[in-house]
Short mmCIF file of C-alpha atoms (C1' of nucleotides) in Angstrom, two decimals:
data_model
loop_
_atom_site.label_atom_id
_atom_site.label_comp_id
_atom_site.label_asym_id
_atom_site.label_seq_id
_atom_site.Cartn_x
_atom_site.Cartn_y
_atom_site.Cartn_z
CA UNK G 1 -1.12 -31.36 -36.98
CA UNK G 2 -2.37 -28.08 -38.24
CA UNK G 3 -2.64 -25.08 -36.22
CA UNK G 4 -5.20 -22.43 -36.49
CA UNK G 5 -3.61 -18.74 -36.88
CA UNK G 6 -4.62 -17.88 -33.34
CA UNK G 7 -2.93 -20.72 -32.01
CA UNK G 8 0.70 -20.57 -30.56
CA UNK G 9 3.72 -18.81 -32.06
CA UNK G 10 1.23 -15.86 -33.62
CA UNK G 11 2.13 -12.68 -32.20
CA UNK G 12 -1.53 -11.72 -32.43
CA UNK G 13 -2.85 -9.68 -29.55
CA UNK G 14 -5.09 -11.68 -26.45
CA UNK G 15 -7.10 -11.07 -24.02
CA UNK G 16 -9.28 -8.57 -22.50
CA UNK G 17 -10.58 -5.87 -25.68
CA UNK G 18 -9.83 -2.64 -25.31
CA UNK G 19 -13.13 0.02 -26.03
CA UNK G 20 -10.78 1.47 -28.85
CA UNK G 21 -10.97 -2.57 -30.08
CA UNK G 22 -14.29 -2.52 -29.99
CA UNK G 23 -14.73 0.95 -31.60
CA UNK G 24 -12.66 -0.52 -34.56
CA UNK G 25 -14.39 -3.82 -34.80
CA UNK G 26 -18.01 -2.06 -34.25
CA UNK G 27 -16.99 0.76 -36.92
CA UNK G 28 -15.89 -2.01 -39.83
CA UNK G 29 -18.22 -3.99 -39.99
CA UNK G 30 -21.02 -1.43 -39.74
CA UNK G 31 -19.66 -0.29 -42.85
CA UNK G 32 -18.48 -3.41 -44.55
CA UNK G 33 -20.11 -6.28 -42.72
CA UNK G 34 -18.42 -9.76 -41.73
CA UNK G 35 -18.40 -12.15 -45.09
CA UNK G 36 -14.56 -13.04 -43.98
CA UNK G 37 -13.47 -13.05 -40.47
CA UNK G 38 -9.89 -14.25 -41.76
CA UNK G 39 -9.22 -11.05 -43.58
CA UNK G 40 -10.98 -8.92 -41.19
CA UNK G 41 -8.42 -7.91 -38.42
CA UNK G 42 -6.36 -7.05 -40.73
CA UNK G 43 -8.91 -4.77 -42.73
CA UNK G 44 -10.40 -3.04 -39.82
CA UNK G 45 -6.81 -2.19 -38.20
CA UNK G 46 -6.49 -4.68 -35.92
CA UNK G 47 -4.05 -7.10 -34.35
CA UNK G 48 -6.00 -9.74 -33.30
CA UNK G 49 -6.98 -13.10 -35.25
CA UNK G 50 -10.19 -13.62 -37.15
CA UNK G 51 -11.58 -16.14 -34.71
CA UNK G 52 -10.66 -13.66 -31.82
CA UNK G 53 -12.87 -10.90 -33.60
CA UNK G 54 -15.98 -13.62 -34.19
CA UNK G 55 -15.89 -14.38 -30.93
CA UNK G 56 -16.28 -10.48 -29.28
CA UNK G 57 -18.88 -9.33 -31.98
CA UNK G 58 -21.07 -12.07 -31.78
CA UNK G 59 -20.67 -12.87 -27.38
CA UNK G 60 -20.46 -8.98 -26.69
CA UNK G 61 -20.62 -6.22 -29.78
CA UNK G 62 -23.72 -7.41 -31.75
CA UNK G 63 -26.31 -4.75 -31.16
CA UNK G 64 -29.08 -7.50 -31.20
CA UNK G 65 -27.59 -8.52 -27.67
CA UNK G 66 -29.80 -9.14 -24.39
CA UNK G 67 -27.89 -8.16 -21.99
CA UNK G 68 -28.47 -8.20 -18.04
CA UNK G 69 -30.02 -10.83 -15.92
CA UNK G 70 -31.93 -13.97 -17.38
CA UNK G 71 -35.40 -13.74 -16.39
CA UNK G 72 -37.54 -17.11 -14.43
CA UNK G 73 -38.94 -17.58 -17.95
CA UNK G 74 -36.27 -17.74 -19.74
CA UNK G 75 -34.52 -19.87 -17.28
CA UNK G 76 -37.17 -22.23 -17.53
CA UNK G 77 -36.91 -22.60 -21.11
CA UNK G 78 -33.34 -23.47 -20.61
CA UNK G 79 -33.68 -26.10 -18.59
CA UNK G 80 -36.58 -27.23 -20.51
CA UNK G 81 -34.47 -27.03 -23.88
CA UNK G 82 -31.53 -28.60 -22.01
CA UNK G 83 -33.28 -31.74 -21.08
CA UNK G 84 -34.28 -32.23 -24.86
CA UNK G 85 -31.12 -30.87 -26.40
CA UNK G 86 -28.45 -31.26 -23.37
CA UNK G 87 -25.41 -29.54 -24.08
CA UNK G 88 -26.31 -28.26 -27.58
CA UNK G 89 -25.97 -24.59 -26.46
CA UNK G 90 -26.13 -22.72 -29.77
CA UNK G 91 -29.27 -24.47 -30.34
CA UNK G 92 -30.88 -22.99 -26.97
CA UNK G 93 -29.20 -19.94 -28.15
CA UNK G 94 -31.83 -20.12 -30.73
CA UNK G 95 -34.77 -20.25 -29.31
CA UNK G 96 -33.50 -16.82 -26.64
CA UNK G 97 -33.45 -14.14 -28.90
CA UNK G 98 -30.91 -11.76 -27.39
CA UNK G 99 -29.01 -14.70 -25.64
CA UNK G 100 -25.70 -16.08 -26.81
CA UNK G 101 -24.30 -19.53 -26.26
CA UNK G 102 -21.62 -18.16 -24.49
CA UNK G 103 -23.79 -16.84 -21.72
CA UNK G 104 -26.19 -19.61 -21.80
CA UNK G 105 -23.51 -21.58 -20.93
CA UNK G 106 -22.30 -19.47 -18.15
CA UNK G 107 -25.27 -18.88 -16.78
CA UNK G 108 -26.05 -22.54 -16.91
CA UNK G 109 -23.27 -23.65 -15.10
CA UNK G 110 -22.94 -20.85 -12.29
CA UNK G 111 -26.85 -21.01 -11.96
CA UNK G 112 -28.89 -23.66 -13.11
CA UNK G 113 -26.65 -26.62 -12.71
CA UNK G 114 -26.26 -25.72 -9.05
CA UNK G 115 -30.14 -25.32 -8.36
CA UNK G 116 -31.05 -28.85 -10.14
CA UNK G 117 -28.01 -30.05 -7.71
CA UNK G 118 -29.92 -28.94 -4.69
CA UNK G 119 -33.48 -29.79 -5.86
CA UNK G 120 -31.92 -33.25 -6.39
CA UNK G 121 -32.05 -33.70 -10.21
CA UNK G 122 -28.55 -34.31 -11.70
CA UNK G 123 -28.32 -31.82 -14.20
CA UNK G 124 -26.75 -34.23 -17.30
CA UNK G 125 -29.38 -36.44 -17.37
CA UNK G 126 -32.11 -34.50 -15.57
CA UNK G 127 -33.33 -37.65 -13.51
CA UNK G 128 -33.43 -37.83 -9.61
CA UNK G 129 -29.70 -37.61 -8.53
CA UNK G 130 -28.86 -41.17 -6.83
CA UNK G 131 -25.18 -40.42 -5.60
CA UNK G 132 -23.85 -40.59 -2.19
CA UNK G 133 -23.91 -37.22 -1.84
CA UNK G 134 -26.99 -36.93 -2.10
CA UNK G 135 -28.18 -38.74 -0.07
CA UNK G 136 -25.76 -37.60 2.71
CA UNK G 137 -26.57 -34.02 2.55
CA UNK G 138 -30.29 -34.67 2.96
CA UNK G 139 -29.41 -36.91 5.77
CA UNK G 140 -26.95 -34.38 7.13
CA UNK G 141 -29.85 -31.38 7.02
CA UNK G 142 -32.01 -33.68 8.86
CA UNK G 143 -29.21 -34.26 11.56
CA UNK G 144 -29.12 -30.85 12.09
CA UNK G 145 -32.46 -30.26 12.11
CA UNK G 146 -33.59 -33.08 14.68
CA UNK G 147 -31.02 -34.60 16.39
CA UNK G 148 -30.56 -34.73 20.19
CA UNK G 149 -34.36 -35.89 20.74
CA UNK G 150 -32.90 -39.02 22.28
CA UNK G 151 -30.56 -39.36 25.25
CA UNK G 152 -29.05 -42.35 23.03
CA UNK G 153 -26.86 -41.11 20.45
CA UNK G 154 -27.43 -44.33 18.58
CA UNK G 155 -31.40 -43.82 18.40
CA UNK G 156 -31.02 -40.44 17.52
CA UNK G 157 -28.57 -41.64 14.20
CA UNK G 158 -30.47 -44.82 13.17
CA UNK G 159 -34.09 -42.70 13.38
CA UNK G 160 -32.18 -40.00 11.39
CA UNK G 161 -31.16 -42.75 8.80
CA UNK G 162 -34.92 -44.14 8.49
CA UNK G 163 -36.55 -40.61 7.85
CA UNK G 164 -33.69 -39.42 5.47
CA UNK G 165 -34.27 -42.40 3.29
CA UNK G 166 -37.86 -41.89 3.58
CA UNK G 167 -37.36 -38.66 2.20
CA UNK G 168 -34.92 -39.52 -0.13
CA UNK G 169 -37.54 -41.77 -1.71
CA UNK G 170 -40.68 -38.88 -1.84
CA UNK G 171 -38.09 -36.86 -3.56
CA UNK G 172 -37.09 -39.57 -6.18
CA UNK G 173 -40.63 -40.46 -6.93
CA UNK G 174 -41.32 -36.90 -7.15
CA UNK G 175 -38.75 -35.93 -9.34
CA UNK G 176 -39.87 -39.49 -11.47
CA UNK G 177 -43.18 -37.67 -12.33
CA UNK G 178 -41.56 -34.46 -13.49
CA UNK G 179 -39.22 -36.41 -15.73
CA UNK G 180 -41.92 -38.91 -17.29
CA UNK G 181 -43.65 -35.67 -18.44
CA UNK G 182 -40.08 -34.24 -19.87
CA UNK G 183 -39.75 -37.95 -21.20
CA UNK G 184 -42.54 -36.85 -23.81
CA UNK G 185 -40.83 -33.46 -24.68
CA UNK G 186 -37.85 -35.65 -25.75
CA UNK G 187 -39.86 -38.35 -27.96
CA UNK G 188 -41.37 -35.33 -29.79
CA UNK G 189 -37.64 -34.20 -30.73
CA UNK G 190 -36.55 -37.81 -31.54
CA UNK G 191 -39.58 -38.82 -33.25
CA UNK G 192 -38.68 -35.42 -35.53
CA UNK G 193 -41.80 -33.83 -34.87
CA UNK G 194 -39.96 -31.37 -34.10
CA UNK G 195 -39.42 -29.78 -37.74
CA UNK G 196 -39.29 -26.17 -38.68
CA UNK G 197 -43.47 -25.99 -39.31
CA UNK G 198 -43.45 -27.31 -35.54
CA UNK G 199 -41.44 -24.98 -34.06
CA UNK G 200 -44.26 -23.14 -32.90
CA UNK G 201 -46.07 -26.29 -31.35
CA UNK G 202 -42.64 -26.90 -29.59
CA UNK G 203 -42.00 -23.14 -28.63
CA UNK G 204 -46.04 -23.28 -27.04
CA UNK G 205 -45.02 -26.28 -24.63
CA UNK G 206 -41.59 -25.00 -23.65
CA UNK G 207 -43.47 -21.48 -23.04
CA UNK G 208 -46.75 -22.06 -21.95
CA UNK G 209 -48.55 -23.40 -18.74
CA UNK G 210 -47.71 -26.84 -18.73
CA UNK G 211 -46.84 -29.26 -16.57
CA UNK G 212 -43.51 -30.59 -18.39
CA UNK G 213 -41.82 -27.51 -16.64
CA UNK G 214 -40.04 -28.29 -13.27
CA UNK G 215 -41.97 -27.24 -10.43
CA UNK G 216 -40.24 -24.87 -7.60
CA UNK G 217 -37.39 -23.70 -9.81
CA UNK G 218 -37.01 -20.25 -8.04
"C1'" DA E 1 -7.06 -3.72 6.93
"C1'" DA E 2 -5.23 -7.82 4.91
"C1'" DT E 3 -5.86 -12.25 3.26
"C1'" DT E 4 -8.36 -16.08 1.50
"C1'" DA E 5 -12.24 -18.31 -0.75
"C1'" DC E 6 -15.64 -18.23 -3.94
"C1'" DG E 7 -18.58 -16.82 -7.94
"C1'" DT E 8 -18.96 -14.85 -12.39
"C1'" DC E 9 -18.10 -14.33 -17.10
"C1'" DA E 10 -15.15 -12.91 -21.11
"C1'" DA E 11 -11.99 -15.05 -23.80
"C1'" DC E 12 -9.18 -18.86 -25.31
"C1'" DC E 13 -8.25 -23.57 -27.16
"C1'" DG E 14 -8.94 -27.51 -29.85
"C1'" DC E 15 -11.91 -30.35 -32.39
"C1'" DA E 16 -15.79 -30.92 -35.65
"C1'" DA E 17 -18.37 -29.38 -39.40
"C1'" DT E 18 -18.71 -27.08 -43.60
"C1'" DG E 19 -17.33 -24.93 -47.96
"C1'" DC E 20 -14.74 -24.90 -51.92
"C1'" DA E 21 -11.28 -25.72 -55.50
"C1'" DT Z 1 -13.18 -37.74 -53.89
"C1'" DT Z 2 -9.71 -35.40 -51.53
"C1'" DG Z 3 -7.38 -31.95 -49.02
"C1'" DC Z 4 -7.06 -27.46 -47.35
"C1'" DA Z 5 -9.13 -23.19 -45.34
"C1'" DT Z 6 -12.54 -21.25 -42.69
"C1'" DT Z 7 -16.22 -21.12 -39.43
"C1'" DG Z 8 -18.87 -22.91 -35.53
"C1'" DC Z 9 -19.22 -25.09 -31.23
"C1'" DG Z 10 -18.46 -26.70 -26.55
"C1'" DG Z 11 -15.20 -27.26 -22.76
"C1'" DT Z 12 -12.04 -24.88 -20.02
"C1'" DT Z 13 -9.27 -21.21 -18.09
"C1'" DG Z 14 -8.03 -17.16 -15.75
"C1'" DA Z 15 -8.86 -12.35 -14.40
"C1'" DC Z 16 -11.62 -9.77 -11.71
"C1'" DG Z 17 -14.97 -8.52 -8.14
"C1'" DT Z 18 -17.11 -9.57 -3.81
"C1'" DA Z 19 -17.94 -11.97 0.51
"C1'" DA Z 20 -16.12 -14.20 4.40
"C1'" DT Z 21 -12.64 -14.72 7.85
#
DNA sequence: AATTACGTCAACCGCAATGCA
DNA sequence: TTGCATTGCGGTTGACGTAAT
Protein backbone atom coordinates (compact mmCIF):
# COMPACT_ATOMS: atom_id res chain seq x y z
CA UNK A 1 0.00 0.00 0.00
CA UNK A 2 1.28 3.44 -0.66
CA UNK A 3 1.86 5.94 1.92
CA UNK A 4 1.42 9.59 1.61
CA UNK A 5 4.71 11.67 2.69
CA UNK A 6 3.01 12.79 5.87
CA UNK A 7 2.28 9.44 6.84
CA UNK A 8 4.53 7.37 9.28
CA UNK A 9 8.33 7.10 9.25
CA UNK A 10 8.61 11.01 7.86
CA UNK A 11 10.40 12.99 10.26
CA UNK A 12 8.23 15.93 9.24
CA UNK A 13 7.18 18.22 12.04
CA UNK A 14 3.22 17.77 13.71
CA UNK A 15 1.08 19.33 15.52
CA UNK A 16 0.15 22.56 16.93
CA UNK A 17 1.83 25.65 14.34
CA UNK A 18 3.94 27.81 15.75
CA UNK A 19 3.12 31.93 14.83
CA UNK A 20 6.76 31.85 13.30
CA UNK A 21 4.98 28.75 11.05
CA UNK A 22 2.46 30.74 10.17
CA UNK A 23 4.58 33.88 9.48
CA UNK A 24 6.53 31.61 6.97
CA UNK A 25 3.58 29.96 5.38
CA UNK A 26 1.56 33.48 5.29
CA UNK A 27 4.85 35.29 3.88
CA UNK A 28 5.36 32.53 0.79
CA UNK A 29 2.63 32.30 -0.56
CA UNK A 30 1.75 36.00 -0.47
CA UNK A 31 4.60 36.27 -2.63
CA UNK A 32 4.52 33.13 -4.67
CA UNK A 33 1.06 31.68 -4.22
CA UNK A 34 0.12 27.83 -3.73
CA UNK A 35 0.20 26.04 -7.45
CA UNK A 36 2.19 23.01 -5.54
CA UNK A 37 1.64 22.21 -2.00
CA UNK A 38 4.23 19.20 -2.45
CA UNK A 39 7.12 21.48 -3.08
CA UNK A 40 5.98 24.13 -0.84
CA UNK A 41 7.36 23.32 2.72
CA UNK A 42 10.27 22.91 1.42
CA UNK A 43 10.32 26.34 -0.56
CA UNK A 44 8.97 28.48 2.14
CA UNK A 45 11.49 26.99 4.90
CA UNK A 46 9.54 24.68 6.43
CA UNK A 47 9.51 21.23 7.95
CA UNK A 48 6.23 20.19 7.65
CA UNK A 49 4.49 18.12 4.69
CA UNK A 50 2.53 19.68 1.86
CA UNK A 51 -0.79 18.34 3.04
CA UNK A 52 0.07 19.68 6.62
CA UNK A 53 0.55 23.29 5.07
CA UNK A 54 -3.00 22.93 2.89
CA UNK A 55 -4.61 22.12 5.72
CA UNK A 56 -3.51 25.42 8.15
CA UNK A 57 -3.80 28.00 5.21
CA UNK A 58 -6.98 27.06 4.03
CA UNK A 59 -8.82 25.98 7.98
CA UNK A 60 -6.89 28.97 9.70
CA UNK A 61 -4.35 31.44 7.54
CA UNK A 62 -6.55 32.38 4.51
CA UNK A 63 -7.34 36.02 5.00
CA UNK A 64 -10.87 35.43 3.43
CA UNK A 65 -11.66 33.56 6.84
CA UNK A 66 -14.93 34.20 9.05
CA UNK A 67 -13.91 33.78 12.07
CA UNK A 68 -15.91 33.90 15.52
CA UNK A 69 -19.29 32.58 16.32
CA UNK A 70 -21.81 31.23 13.59
CA UNK A 71 -24.71 33.40 13.55
CA UNK A 72 -28.86 31.84 13.84
CA UNK A 73 -28.79 32.43 10.07
CA UNK A 74 -26.15 30.83 9.16
CA UNK A 75 -26.91 27.96 11.38
CA UNK A 76 -30.05 27.61 9.75
CA UNK A 77 -28.66 27.33 6.44
CA UNK A 78 -26.61 24.51 7.72
CA UNK A 79 -29.03 22.49 8.77
CA UNK A 80 -31.07 23.36 5.87
CA UNK A 81 -28.06 22.44 3.43
CA UNK A 82 -27.39 19.36 5.60
CA UNK A 83 -30.73 17.81 5.12
CA UNK A 84 -30.26 18.17 1.22
CA UNK A 85 -26.56 17.49 1.09
CA UNK A 86 -25.92 15.47 4.56
CA UNK A 87 -22.45 15.11 5.24
CA UNK A 88 -21.08 16.83 2.09
CA UNK A 89 -19.34 19.56 4.19
CA UNK A 90 -17.19 21.31 1.60
CA UNK A 91 -20.26 21.76 -0.31
CA UNK A 92 -22.01 23.75 2.71
CA UNK A 93 -18.68 25.29 2.92
CA UNK A 94 -19.75 26.79 -0.27
CA UNK A 95 -22.60 28.35 0.14
CA UNK A 96 -20.88 30.25 3.88
CA UNK A 97 -18.55 32.50 2.52
CA UNK A 98 -15.97 32.87 5.28
CA UNK A 99 -16.76 29.30 6.66
CA UNK A 100 -14.53 26.30 6.19
CA UNK A 101 -15.50 22.67 6.20
CA UNK A 102 -13.45 22.12 8.97
CA UNK A 103 -15.47 24.33 11.23
CA UNK A 104 -18.72 23.50 9.72
CA UNK A 105 -18.06 20.29 10.79
CA UNK A 106 -17.12 21.17 14.25
CA UNK A 107 -19.59 23.33 14.80
CA UNK A 108 -22.06 20.83 13.49
CA UNK A 109 -21.24 18.21 15.67
CA UNK A 110 -20.63 20.16 19.09
CA UNK A 111 -23.78 22.31 18.21
CA UNK A 112 -26.28 21.41 15.86
CA UNK A 113 -26.29 17.68 16.10
CA UNK A 114 -26.95 18.02 19.81
CA UNK A 115 -29.95 20.58 19.42
CA UNK A 116 -31.79 18.34 16.59
CA UNK A 117 -31.08 15.48 19.40
CA UNK A 118 -33.11 17.36 21.91
CA UNK A 119 -35.80 18.81 19.57
CA UNK A 120 -36.22 15.12 18.62
CA UNK A 121 -35.07 15.00 14.95
CA UNK A 122 -32.16 12.53 14.45
CA UNK A 123 -29.70 14.53 12.87
CA UNK A 124 -28.57 11.79 9.85
CA UNK A 125 -31.69 11.55 8.43
CA UNK A 126 -33.44 14.64 9.81
CA UNK A 127 -36.82 12.71 10.51
CA UNK A 128 -38.51 12.44 14.02
CA UNK A 129 -36.00 10.38 16.16
CA UNK A 130 -37.90 6.94 17.03
CA UNK A 131 -35.20 5.33 19.44
CA UNK A 132 -35.62 4.26 22.91
CA UNK A 133 -34.04 7.00 24.11
CA UNK A 134 -36.11 9.06 23.04
CA UNK A 135 -38.75 8.19 24.08
CA UNK A 136 -37.41 7.58 27.65
CA UNK A 137 -36.08 10.95 28.21
CA UNK A 138 -39.39 12.59 27.32
CA UNK A 139 -41.00 10.13 29.58
CA UNK A 140 -38.35 10.68 32.21
CA UNK A 141 -38.92 14.81 32.05
CA UNK A 142 -42.48 14.12 32.51
CA UNK A 143 -41.73 11.89 35.66
CA UNK A 144 -40.07 14.58 37.06
CA UNK A 145 -42.30 17.01 36.26
CA UNK A 146 -45.64 15.27 37.55
CA UNK A 147 -45.16 12.47 39.48
CA UNK A 148 -46.37 11.91 43.07
CA UNK A 149 -50.07 13.18 42.16
CA UNK A 150 -51.20 9.72 43.18
CA UNK A 151 -50.77 7.94 46.50
CA UNK A 152 -50.33 4.73 44.12
CA UNK A 153 -47.02 4.57 42.71
CA UNK A 154 -48.41 2.38 39.98
CA UNK A 155 -51.08 5.13 38.78
CA UNK A 156 -48.66 7.68 38.98
CA UNK A 157 -46.15 5.43 36.33
CA UNK A 158 -48.85 4.02 33.98
CA UNK A 159 -50.56 7.85 33.68
CA UNK A 160 -46.91 9.00 33.12
CA UNK A 161 -46.58 6.29 30.31
CA UNK A 162 -50.03 7.38 28.56
CA UNK A 163 -49.16 11.23 28.42
CA UNK A 164 -45.44 10.62 27.39
CA UNK A 165 -46.59 8.65 24.43
CA UNK A 166 -49.16 11.15 23.78
CA UNK A 167 -46.54 13.53 23.51
CA UNK A 168 -44.24 11.51 21.85
CA UNK A 169 -46.78 11.30 19.04
CA UNK A 170 -47.59 15.48 18.77
CA UNK A 171 -43.89 15.68 18.47
CA UNK A 172 -43.54 13.02 15.64
CA UNK A 173 -46.39 14.41 13.69
CA UNK A 174 -44.95 17.70 14.22
CA UNK A 175 -41.65 17.08 13.21
CA UNK A 176 -43.53 14.95 9.99
CA UNK A 177 -44.74 18.41 8.71
CA UNK A 178 -41.38 20.11 8.96
CA UNK A 179 -39.75 17.25 7.07
CA UNK A 180 -42.50 16.89 4.19
CA UNK A 181 -41.65 20.58 3.48
CA UNK A 182 -37.65 19.71 3.59
CA UNK A 183 -38.83 16.57 1.48
CA UNK A 184 -39.34 19.22 -1.44
CA UNK A 185 -35.92 21.00 -0.85
CA UNK A 186 -34.40 17.53 -1.53
CA UNK A 187 -36.48 16.62 -4.87
CA UNK A 188 -35.32 20.04 -6.20
CA UNK A 189 -31.54 18.81 -5.67
CA UNK A 190 -32.30 15.28 -7.05
CA UNK A 191 -34.45 16.32 -9.78
CA UNK A 192 -31.09 18.65 -10.71
CA UNK A 193 -32.87 21.73 -10.60
CA UNK A 194 -30.48 22.61 -8.71
CA UNK A 195 -27.82 23.74 -11.47
CA UNK A 196 -25.46 26.63 -11.35
CA UNK A 197 -28.29 29.25 -13.11
CA UNK A 198 -30.43 28.00 -9.98
CA UNK A 199 -28.26 28.64 -7.42
CA UNK A 200 -29.89 31.74 -6.69
CA UNK A 201 -33.52 30.17 -6.63
CA UNK A 202 -31.93 27.59 -4.16
CA UNK A 203 -29.84 30.22 -2.11
CA UNK A 204 -33.60 32.40 -1.87
CA UNK A 205 -35.34 29.26 -0.14
CA UNK A 206 -32.46 28.24 2.11
CA UNK A 207 -32.27 32.17 3.04
CA UNK A 208 -35.48 33.57 2.93
CA UNK A 209 -38.80 33.40 5.01
CA UNK A 210 -39.97 30.12 4.35
CA UNK A 211 -41.43 27.55 5.96
CA UNK A 212 -38.90 24.60 4.91
CA UNK A 213 -36.69 26.03 7.82
CA UNK A 214 -37.07 24.20 11.23
CA UNK A 215 -39.10 26.05 13.56
CA UNK A 216 -37.64 26.82 17.29
CA UNK A 217 -34.01 26.20 16.40
CA UNK A 218 -32.61 28.70 19.05
C1' DA B 1 -7.13 23.84 45.92
C1' DA B 2 -7.11 19.55 43.52
C1' DT B 3 -9.27 16.41 40.64
C1' DT B 4 -12.48 14.85 37.29
C1' DA B 5 -15.71 15.42 33.50
C1' DC B 6 -16.99 17.63 29.59
C1' DG B 7 -16.91 20.67 25.43
C1' DT B 8 -14.42 22.69 21.74
C1' DC B 9 -11.66 22.82 17.80
C1' DA B 10 -7.12 22.43 15.35
C1' DA B 11 -4.80 18.96 13.24
C1' DC B 12 -4.08 14.31 11.67
C1' DC B 13 -5.13 10.03 9.00
C1' DG B 14 -6.67 7.37 5.28
C1' DC B 15 -9.42 6.93 1.33
C1' DA B 16 -11.37 8.89 -2.94
C1' DA B 17 -11.05 11.82 -6.74
C1' DT B 18 -8.46 14.07 -10.10
C1' DG B 19 -4.58 15.19 -13.14
C1' DC B 20 -1.06 13.88 -16.01
C1' DA B 21 2.52 11.36 -18.51
C1' DT C 1 -5.86 2.67 -20.74
C1' DT C 2 -2.93 2.42 -16.94
C1' DG C 3 -0.34 3.74 -13.05
C1' DC C 4 1.61 7.11 -10.24
C1' DA C 5 1.50 11.68 -7.87
C1' DT C 6 -1.09 15.12 -5.92
C1' DT C 7 -5.08 17.24 -3.97
C1' DG C 8 -9.54 17.17 -1.63
C1' DC C 9 -12.64 15.41 1.65
C1' DG C 10 -14.73 13.45 5.76
C1' DG C 11 -14.04 10.92 10.04
C1' DT C 12 -11.48 10.87 14.11
C1' DT C 13 -8.21 12.13 17.66
C1' DG C 14 -6.06 14.57 21.24
C1' DA C 15 -4.68 18.89 23.51
C1' DC C 16 -6.47 22.47 25.85
C1' DG C 17 -9.74 25.28 28.49
C1' DT C 18 -13.60 25.49 31.56
C1' DA C 19 -17.18 23.83 34.65
C1' DA C 20 -18.49 20.79 38.18
C1' DT C 21 -17.48 18.17 42.23
Amino acid sequence: MVRSPCSHGSDFKKGPWTPEEDEKLIDYIKRNGHENWKALPKLAGLNRCGKSCRLRWTNYLRPDIKRGKFSEEEERVIVNLHSVLGNKWSRIANHLPGRTDNEIKNFWNTHIRKKLLQMGIDPNTHKPRTDLDHFLNLSQFLGAAQFGNSADPLDNFLQLQAEAAQLANIHVLRNLLQIMNTKTLTNLESNSLLGSQNHNLFEGLVNGDNHLQYQGSS
